[in-house]
Amino acid sequence: YVVVDQHAQIAQCHMELSASLGDVRRVDPVRAVRSDGAPIRNLLVEDKAGCRDCTWRHWCSGGCAVATFAATGRFDV
């Protein structure tokens, strides 16, 4: 998931636009959001406990990573 704002700034999520990972004109956006230094871990739904066996997992993709982390302190649930 990549977000680019009106100033060409890259973020992992629209809720994290203030935490820019660089300028799309200077940085590869895919590498930026996948880098180890990126603040959000956007895991595959199969890698999330409680999600991998859910009937709706491919509809919601495990939900919002930012909200999950805020509620649990983890990205893998």
PDB file of C-alpha atoms in Angstrom:
ATOM      1  CA  TYR A   1       0.000   0.000   0.000  1.00  0.00           C
ATOM      2  CA  VAL A   2       1.509   3.302  -1.119  1.00  0.00           C
ATOM      3  CA  VAL A   3       0.139   6.816  -0.709  1.00  0.00           C
ATOM      4  CA  VAL A   4       1.460   9.838  -2.597  1.00  0.00           C
ATOM      5  CA  ASP A   5       0.270  13.265  -1.480  1.00  0.00           C
ATOM      6  CA  GLN A   6      -0.118  16.438  -3.538  1.00  0.00           C
ATOM      7  CA  HIS A   7       3.508  17.382  -2.763  1.00  0.00           C
ATOM      8  CA  ALA A   8       4.849  14.027  -4.101  1.00  0.00           C
ATOM      9  CA  GLN A   9       5.584  12.733  -0.594  1.00  0.00           C
ATOM     10  CA  ILE A  10       5.365   8.949  -0.080  1.00  0.00           C
ATOM     11  CA  ALA A  11       3.677   7.341   2.907  1.00  0.00           C
ATOM     12  CA  GLN A  12       2.563   3.846   3.872  1.00  0.00           C
ATOM     13  CA  CYS A  13      -0.945   4.978   4.746  1.00  0.00           C
ATOM     14  CA  HIS A  14      -3.104   8.071   4.370  1.00  0.00           C
ATOM     15  CA  MET A  15      -3.173   8.267   8.170  1.00  0.00           C
ATOM     16  CA  GLU A  16       0.635   8.508   8.159  1.00  0.00           C
ATOM     17  CA  LEU A  17       1.151  11.277   5.595  1.00  0.00           C
ATOM     18  CA  SER A  18       3.012  13.296   8.232  1.00  0.00           C
ATOM     19  CA  ALA A  19       5.620  10.497   8.365  1.00  0.00           C
ATOM     20  CA  SER A  20       6.938  10.878   4.817  1.00  0.00           C
ATOM     21  CA  LEU A  21       9.281   8.192   3.523  1.00  0.00           C
ATOM     22  CA  GLY A  22      10.608  10.422   0.756  1.00  0.00           C
ATOM     23  CA  ASP A  23       9.715  12.154  -2.483  1.00  0.00           C
ATOM     24  CA  VAL A  24       8.279  10.002  -5.275  1.00  0.00           C
ATOM     25  CA  ARG A  25      10.525  11.854  -7.754  1.00  0.00           C
ATOM     26  CA  ARG A  26      13.665  10.760  -5.882  1.00  0.00           C
ATOM     27  CA  VAL A  27      12.789   7.517  -4.099  1.00  0.00           C
ATOM     28  CA  ASP A  28      11.388   4.212  -5.345  1.00  0.00           C
ATOM     29  CA  PRO A  29       7.972   4.169  -3.610  1.00  0.00           C
ATOM     30  CA  VAL A  30       7.757   0.373  -3.344  1.00  0.00           C
ATOM     31  CA  ARG A  31      11.194   0.078  -1.769  1.00  0.00           C
ATOM     32  CA  ALA A  32      10.399   2.928   0.609  1.00  0.00           C
ATOM     33  CA  VAL A  33       7.259   1.289   2.035  1.00  0.00           C
ATOM     34  CA  ARG A  34       8.901  -2.132   2.227  1.00  0.00           C
ATOM     35  CA  SER A  35      12.110  -0.936   3.885  1.00  0.00           C
ATOM     36  CA  ASP A  36      13.085  -2.027   7.391  1.00  0.00           C
ATOM     37  CA  GLY A  37      12.953   1.606   8.497  1.00  0.00           C
ATOM     38  CA  ALA A  38       9.305   2.035   7.516  1.00  0.00           C
ATOM     39  CA  PRO A  39       7.138   2.552  10.625  1.00  0.00           C
ATOM     40  CA  ILE A  40       4.198   0.315   9.624  1.00  0.00           C
ATOM     41  CA  ARG A  41       4.448  -3.433   9.060  1.00  0.00           C
ATOM     42  CA  ASN A  42       1.764  -4.275   6.534  1.00  0.00           C
ATOM     43  CA  LEU A  43       1.714  -8.065   6.781  1.00  0.00           C
ATOM     44  CA  LEU A  44      -0.092 -10.498   4.538  1.00  0.00           C
ATOM     45  CA  VAL A  45      -3.428 -11.621   5.960  1.00  0.00           C
ATOM     46  CA  GLU A  46      -2.115 -15.204   6.116  1.00  0.00           C
ATOM     47  CA  ASP A  47       0.605 -13.999   8.497  1.00  0.00           C
ATOM     48  CA  LYS A  48      -1.862 -12.553  11.041  1.00  0.00           C
ATOM     49  CA  ALA A  49      -3.075 -14.653  13.966  1.00  0.00           C
ATOM     50  CA  GLY A  50      -6.847 -14.778  14.006  1.00  0.00           C
ATOM     51  CA  CYS A  51      -7.074 -13.764  10.369  1.00  0.00           C
ATOM     52  CA  ARG A  52      -5.559 -16.656   8.454  1.00  0.00           C
ATOM     53  CA  ASP A  53      -8.611 -18.893   9.036  1.00  0.00           C
ATOM     54  CA  CYS A  54     -11.294 -16.197   8.760  1.00  0.00           C
ATOM     55  CA  THR A  55     -13.833 -16.484   5.946  1.00  0.00           C
ATOM     56  CA  TRP A  56     -13.629 -12.712   5.304  1.00  0.00           C
ATOM     57  CA  ARG A  57      -9.828 -12.403   5.326  1.00  0.00           C
ATOM     58  CA  HIS A  58      -9.528 -11.550   1.634  1.00  0.00           C
ATOM     59  CA  TRP A  59     -12.248  -8.909   1.899  1.00  0.00           C
ATOM     60  CA  CYS A  60     -10.677  -6.881   4.699  1.00  0.00           C
ATOM     61  CA  SER A  61      -7.044  -8.051   4.305  1.00  0.00           C
ATOM     62  CA  GLY A  62      -6.715  -8.203   8.060  1.00  0.00           C
ATOM     63  CA  GLY A  63      -7.918  -4.665   8.679  1.00  0.00           C
ATOM     64  CA  CYS A  64      -6.013  -1.458   9.252  1.00  0.00           C
ATOM     65  CA  ALA A  65      -2.426  -2.028  10.402  1.00  0.00           C
ATOM     66  CA  VAL A  66      -2.282   1.355  12.160  1.00  0.00           C
ATOM     67  CA  ALA A  67      -5.503   0.753  14.108  1.00  0.00           C
ATOM     68  CA  THR A  68      -4.416  -2.790  14.995  1.00  0.00           C
ATOM     69  CA  PHE A  69      -1.094  -1.557  16.342  1.00  0.00           C
ATOM     70  CA  ALA A  70      -2.792   1.225  18.315  1.00  0.00           C
ATOM     71  CA  ALA A  71      -5.156  -1.297  19.927  1.00  0.00           C
ATOM     72  CA  THR A  72      -2.749  -4.196  20.518  1.00  0.00           C
ATOM     73  CA  GLY A  73       0.811  -2.950  20.157  1.00  0.00           C
ATOM     74  CA  ARG A  74       1.324  -5.589  17.447  1.00  0.00           C
ATOM     75  CA  PHE A  75       0.994  -5.823  13.672  1.00  0.00           C
ATOM     76  CA  ASP A  76       0.638  -9.625  13.500  1.00  0.00           C
ATOM     77  CA  VAL A  77      -2.887 -10.003  14.945  1.00  0.00           C
TER      78      VAL A  77
END
